């Protein structure tokens, strides 16, 4: 636990970005949901790191790493106690788990993910 388990690329041109990474690394990238999210499977043998490509809300390119934890609520409390803030509160990823997005004291965005196959 407490490892980077997922990454997201927010970009202005998702189609161009998808083709770029597919052509270089052979990643499997498929649409997920109905809001422009594209799920990446890196197909690393023995190492499950997934990703996503989605439209940037402000047009700026960025990568957000998501750290897997045992207890999402406890981790969010620690973020607050250490000078960070919750930007997007806990939300369910049905069948996968729960995620929240935070910002550290220097402004870096990151996600926190708690696996739970029963998440709804």
Backbone as JSON, one array per atom type, in Angstrom:
{
  "sequence": "XXXXXXXXXXXXXXXXXXXXXXXXXXXXXXXXXXXXXXXXXXXXXXXXXXXXXXXXXXXXXXXXXXXXXXXXXXXXXXXXXXXXXXXXXXXXXXXXXXXXXXXXXXXXXXXXXXXXXXXX",
  "N": [[0.84, -1.2, 0.0], [0.22, 2.36, -0.14], [1.46, 3.07, -2.49], [2.06, 4.38, -5.78], [-0.63, 3.84, -7.76], [-2.18, 4.51, -9.89], [-2.41, 6.76, -12.63], [-3.21, 9.92, -14.1], [-3.63, 11.7, -17.08], [-4.24, 14.88, -17.89], [-5.27, 16.64, -20.6], [-5.36, 18.86, -23.5], [-5.95, 17.82, -26.01], [-7.27, 14.94, -26.38], [-7.47, 12.81, -28.26], [-5.13, 12.97, -29.86], [-3.2, 12.58, -27.87], [-3.85, 9.99, -26.97], [-3.28, 8.41, -29.28], [-0.52, 8.94, -29.49], [0.65, 7.74, -27.14], [-0.26, 5.1, -27.39], [1.0, 4.32, -29.77], [3.72, 4.5, -29.09], [4.12, 2.99, -26.67], [2.37, 0.86, -26.79], [0.12, 0.7, -25.19], [-3.09, -0.3, -23.99], [-5.93, 1.49, -24.55], [-9.03, 2.62, -23.7], [-12.34, 4.01, -24.06], [-14.07, 5.13, -21.12], [-16.88, 5.3, -19.27], [-19.11, 8.15, -19.7], [-18.01, 10.67, -19.93], [-15.74, 11.54, -21.25], [-13.49, 10.22, -20.34], [-10.67, 8.12, -20.65], [-9.53, 4.95, -20.24], [-6.46, 3.53, -19.27], [-4.54, 0.65, -19.73], [-1.56, -0.63, -18.8], [-0.4, -3.09, -19.06], [1.68, -4.31, -17.68], [3.54, -6.98, -16.64], [2.81, -8.59, -13.69], [2.76, -6.21, -12.3], [0.42, -3.97, -11.39], [-0.44, -1.1, -12.67], [-2.49, 1.4, -13.53], [-4.0, 3.83, -15.75], [-5.26, 7.01, -16.96], [-6.62, 9.08, -19.54], [-7.83, 12.24, -20.02], [-9.94, 15.11, -20.8], [-8.54, 18.26, -20.05], [-9.67, 20.42, -17.51], [-9.02, 23.13, -17.58], [-7.5, 23.47, -19.81], [-4.79, 23.18, -19.45], [-1.97, 21.03, -19.5], [-1.37, 18.23, -17.44], [-0.16, 15.81, -15.06], [-1.59, 13.61, -12.79], [-0.91, 11.77, -10.01], [-2.12, 8.88, -8.33], [-2.38, 7.55, -5.15], [-2.51, 4.44, -3.58], [-4.25, 3.42, -0.69], [-4.93, 2.03, 2.61], [-7.01, 3.09, 4.15], [-9.14, 5.47, 3.3], [-10.5, 7.69, 4.53], [-8.96, 8.15, 6.85], [-6.53, 8.84, 5.66], [-7.27, 11.22, 4.35], [-7.76, 12.84, 6.57], [-5.15, 13.05, 7.57], [-3.98, 14.47, 5.47], [-5.21, 17.0, 5.8], [-4.27, 17.63, 8.4], [-1.61, 18.04, 7.89], [-1.28, 20.31, 6.37], [-2.39, 20.22, 3.82], [-5.17, 20.06, 1.47], [-8.48, 18.86, 0.75], [-9.6, 18.56, -2.47], [-11.45, 17.4, -4.27], [-14.01, 15.61, -2.92], [-14.47, 12.33, -1.4], [-15.43, 9.82, -3.65], [-17.28, 7.24, -5.28], [-15.98, 4.62, -7.29], [-17.54, 2.54, -9.08], [-17.41, -0.89, -8.36], [-14.66, -0.85, -8.16], [-13.5, 0.86, -6.14], [-12.9, 3.62, -3.86], [-12.22, 7.08, -4.32], [-10.47, 10.17, -3.77], [-9.48, 13.55, -4.34], [-6.66, 15.57, -3.74], [-4.72, 18.43, -2.61], [-1.42, 19.33, -2.08], [0.67, 21.3, 0.2], [2.27, 22.82, -1.52], [0.81, 23.09, -3.77], [0.6, 20.91, -5.51], [-1.38, 18.49, -7.14], [-2.95, 15.42, -6.2], [-4.18, 12.06, -6.06], [-6.05, 9.91, -3.84], [-6.65, 6.57, -3.24], [-8.79, 3.98, -2.25], [-9.08, 0.61, -2.47], [-12.05, -1.27, -3.17], [-14.13, -3.68, -3.97], [-16.86, -3.68, -3.69], [-17.75, -1.12, -3.97], [-20.11, 1.41, -4.7]],
  "CA": [[0.0, 0.0, 0.0], [0.86, 3.67, -0.22], [2.23, 3.13, -3.72], [1.32, 4.96, -6.89], [-1.37, 2.76, -8.39], [-2.92, 5.02, -11.04], [-2.02, 8.11, -13.05], [-4.12, 10.54, -15.05], [-3.09, 12.76, -17.92], [-5.25, 15.84, -18.32], [-4.71, 17.26, -21.8], [-6.32, 19.59, -24.32], [-6.31, 17.03, -27.18], [-7.2, 13.55, -25.93], [-7.25, 11.89, -29.38], [-3.7, 13.03, -30.2], [-2.46, 11.99, -26.76], [-4.1, 8.55, -26.99], [-2.5, 7.83, -30.37], [0.9, 9.08, -29.16], [1.08, 6.73, -26.16], [-0.52, 3.77, -27.97], [2.04, 4.05, -30.77], [5.05, 4.36, -28.47], [4.21, 1.97, -25.62], [1.44, -0.23, -27.01], [-0.89, 0.65, -24.14], [-4.5, -0.48, -24.33], [-6.63, 2.69, -24.08], [-10.43, 2.49, -24.09], [-13.27, 4.95, -23.39], [-14.63, 4.66, -19.85], [-17.93, 6.24, -18.86], [-19.61, 9.03, -20.76], [-17.54, 12.03, -19.68], [-14.47, 11.8, -21.92], [-12.38, 9.54, -19.68], [-10.11, 7.0, -21.4], [-8.82, 4.11, -19.28], [-5.2, 2.97, -19.77], [-3.97, -0.54, -19.13], [-0.17, -0.66, -19.26], [-0.08, -4.49, -19.3], [2.94, -4.69, -17.04], [3.4, -8.3, -16.03], [3.05, -8.62, -12.25], [2.64, -4.88, -11.69], [-0.8, -3.33, -11.87], [-0.52, 0.35, -12.65], [-3.42, 1.82, -14.57], [-3.98, 5.27, -15.97], [-6.37, 7.58, -17.67], [-6.43, 10.3, -20.31], [-9.1, 12.97, -20.02], [-9.8, 16.52, -21.13], [-8.15, 19.15, -18.96], [-10.74, 21.4, -17.29], [-8.57, 24.49, -17.85], [-6.65, 23.47, -20.99], [-3.39, 22.95, -19.09], [-1.57, 19.63, -19.4], [-0.83, 17.85, -16.13], [-0.28, 14.42, -14.65], [-1.97, 13.46, -11.39], [-0.67, 10.42, -9.5], [-3.04, 8.44, -7.3], [-1.74, 6.64, -4.21], [-3.42, 3.46, -2.98], [-4.16, 3.4, 0.77], [-5.84, 1.11, 3.3], [-8.13, 3.8, 4.75], [-9.25, 6.77, 2.64], [-10.87, 8.75, 5.47], [-7.79, 8.42, 7.69], [-5.54, 9.55, 4.84], [-7.76, 12.59, 4.15], [-7.51, 13.56, 7.82], [-3.7, 13.33, 7.61], [-3.72, 15.54, 4.5], [-5.61, 18.24, 6.46], [-3.38, 17.87, 9.54], [-0.27, 18.36, 7.43], [-1.27, 21.51, 5.56], [-3.0, 20.03, 2.51], [-6.62, 20.21, 1.46], [-9.23, 18.0, -0.14], [-10.12, 19.33, -3.59], [-12.65, 16.66, -4.66], [-14.25, 14.66, -1.83], [-14.6, 10.9, -1.66], [-16.45, 9.38, -4.6], [-17.2, 5.81, -5.6], [-15.71, 4.1, -8.62], [-18.26, 1.28, -8.93], [-16.69, -2.13, -8.56], [-13.2, -0.69, -8.02], [-13.14, 1.44, -4.85], [-13.23, 5.02, -3.59], [-11.11, 7.99, -4.62], [-10.61, 11.59, -3.48], [-8.34, 14.29, -4.87], [-6.14, 16.52, -2.75], [-3.65, 19.34, -3.0], [-0.42, 19.51, -1.04], [0.93, 22.7, 0.54], [2.93, 23.53, -2.62], [-0.12, 23.17, -4.88], [0.55, 19.71, -6.35], [-2.58, 17.67, -7.02], [-2.76, 13.98, -6.15], [-5.37, 11.3, -5.68], [-5.93, 8.86, -2.83], [-7.57, 5.52, -3.66], [-8.98, 2.81, -1.39], [-9.78, -0.43, -3.22], [-13.23, -1.91, -2.58], [-14.91, -4.24, -5.07], [-18.28, -3.44, -3.42], [-18.05, 0.31, -4.09], [-21.24, 1.79, -5.56]],
  "C": [[0.88, 1.25, 0.0], [1.82, 3.76, -1.41], [1.4, 3.84, -4.78], [0.69, 3.82, -7.67], [-2.07, 3.2, -9.67], [-2.39, 6.41, -11.37], [-3.05, 8.62, -14.04], [-3.39, 11.65, -15.8], [-4.25, 13.65, -18.34], [-4.62, 16.65, -19.45], [-5.78, 18.0, -22.58], [-6.77, 18.78, -25.53], [-6.17, 15.54, -26.82], [-6.89, 12.59, -27.08], [-5.77, 11.82, -29.75], [-2.86, 12.35, -29.13], [-2.63, 10.47, -26.74], [-3.25, 7.88, -28.07], [-1.0, 7.85, -30.07], [1.35, 7.95, -28.25], [0.8, 5.3, -26.63], [0.61, 3.38, -28.92], [3.41, 3.82, -30.16], [5.12, 3.14, -27.56], [3.28, 0.78, -25.82], [0.38, -0.38, -25.93], [-2.27, 0.42, -24.72], [-5.24, 0.71, -23.71], [-8.05, 2.64, -24.63], [-11.28, 3.53, -23.38], [-13.87, 4.3, -22.15], [-15.64, 5.69, -19.38], [-18.31, 7.15, -20.02], [-19.14, 10.48, -20.58], [-16.14, 12.3, -20.22], [-13.26, 11.13, -21.29], [-11.95, 8.34, -20.52], [-9.19, 6.21, -20.48], [-7.61, 3.45, -19.94], [-4.86, 1.71, -18.99], [-2.56, -0.67, -19.69], [0.32, -2.06, -19.54], [1.31, -4.86, -18.81], [2.75, -6.01, -16.33], [3.77, -8.24, -14.55], [2.94, -7.29, -11.55], [1.39, -4.22, -12.26], [-0.74, -1.83, -11.61], [-1.41, 0.72, -13.82], [-3.35, 3.33, -14.72], [-5.22, 5.73, -16.69], [-5.94, 8.82, -18.43], [-7.79, 10.97, -20.38], [-8.88, 14.43, -20.38], [-9.44, 17.34, -19.88], [-9.25, 20.2, -18.76], [-10.34, 22.84, -17.61], [-7.64, 24.58, -19.07], [-5.18, 23.22, -20.72], [-3.11, 21.46, -18.99], [-0.99, 19.37, -18.02], [-0.98, 16.35, -15.95], [-0.59, 14.4, -13.17], [-1.75, 12.0, -11.01], [-1.65, 10.12, -8.37], [-2.38, 7.36, -6.47], [-2.78, 5.73, -3.58], [-3.17, 3.39, -1.48], [-5.13, 2.37, 1.35], [-7.11, 1.8, 3.78], [-8.19, 5.22, 4.19], [-9.54, 7.89, 3.63], [-9.69, 9.14, 6.36], [-6.73, 9.21, 6.91], [-5.97, 10.99, 4.58], [-7.57, 13.44, 5.4], [-6.04, 13.96, 7.93], [-3.33, 14.44, 6.63], [-4.04, 16.88, 5.16], [-4.64, 18.61, 7.58], [-2.0, 18.34, 9.11], [-0.23, 19.49, 6.41], [-1.81, 21.36, 4.16], [-4.5, 20.26, 2.59], [-7.24, 19.21, 0.48], [-9.86, 18.88, -1.21], [-11.42, 18.73, -4.11], [-12.88, 15.6, -3.61], [-14.4, 13.23, -2.34], [-15.74, 10.62, -2.63], [-16.22, 7.92, -4.94], [-16.83, 5.61, -7.06], [-16.31, 2.7, -8.6], [-17.44, 0.05, -9.31], [-15.19, -2.06, -8.38], [-12.81, -0.17, -6.64], [-13.6, 2.87, -4.72], [-12.0, 5.88, -3.82], [-11.48, 9.4, -4.16], [-9.36, 12.27, -4.04], [-7.97, 15.4, -3.9], [-5.09, 17.42, -3.39], [-2.71, 19.49, -1.82], [-0.14, 20.98, -0.81], [1.62, 23.49, -0.57], [2.06, 23.57, -3.88], [-0.18, 21.95, -5.79], [-0.72, 18.91, -6.07], [-2.19, 16.2, -6.97], [-4.06, 13.33, -5.73], [-5.02, 10.31, -4.59], [-7.03, 7.85, -3.15], [-7.59, 4.38, -2.65], [-9.73, 1.76, -2.19], [-10.97, -0.99, -2.45], [-14.11, -2.38, -3.73], [-16.41, -4.0, -4.91], [-18.68, -1.98, -3.56], [-19.18, 0.55, -5.08], [-21.41, 3.29, -5.56]]
}
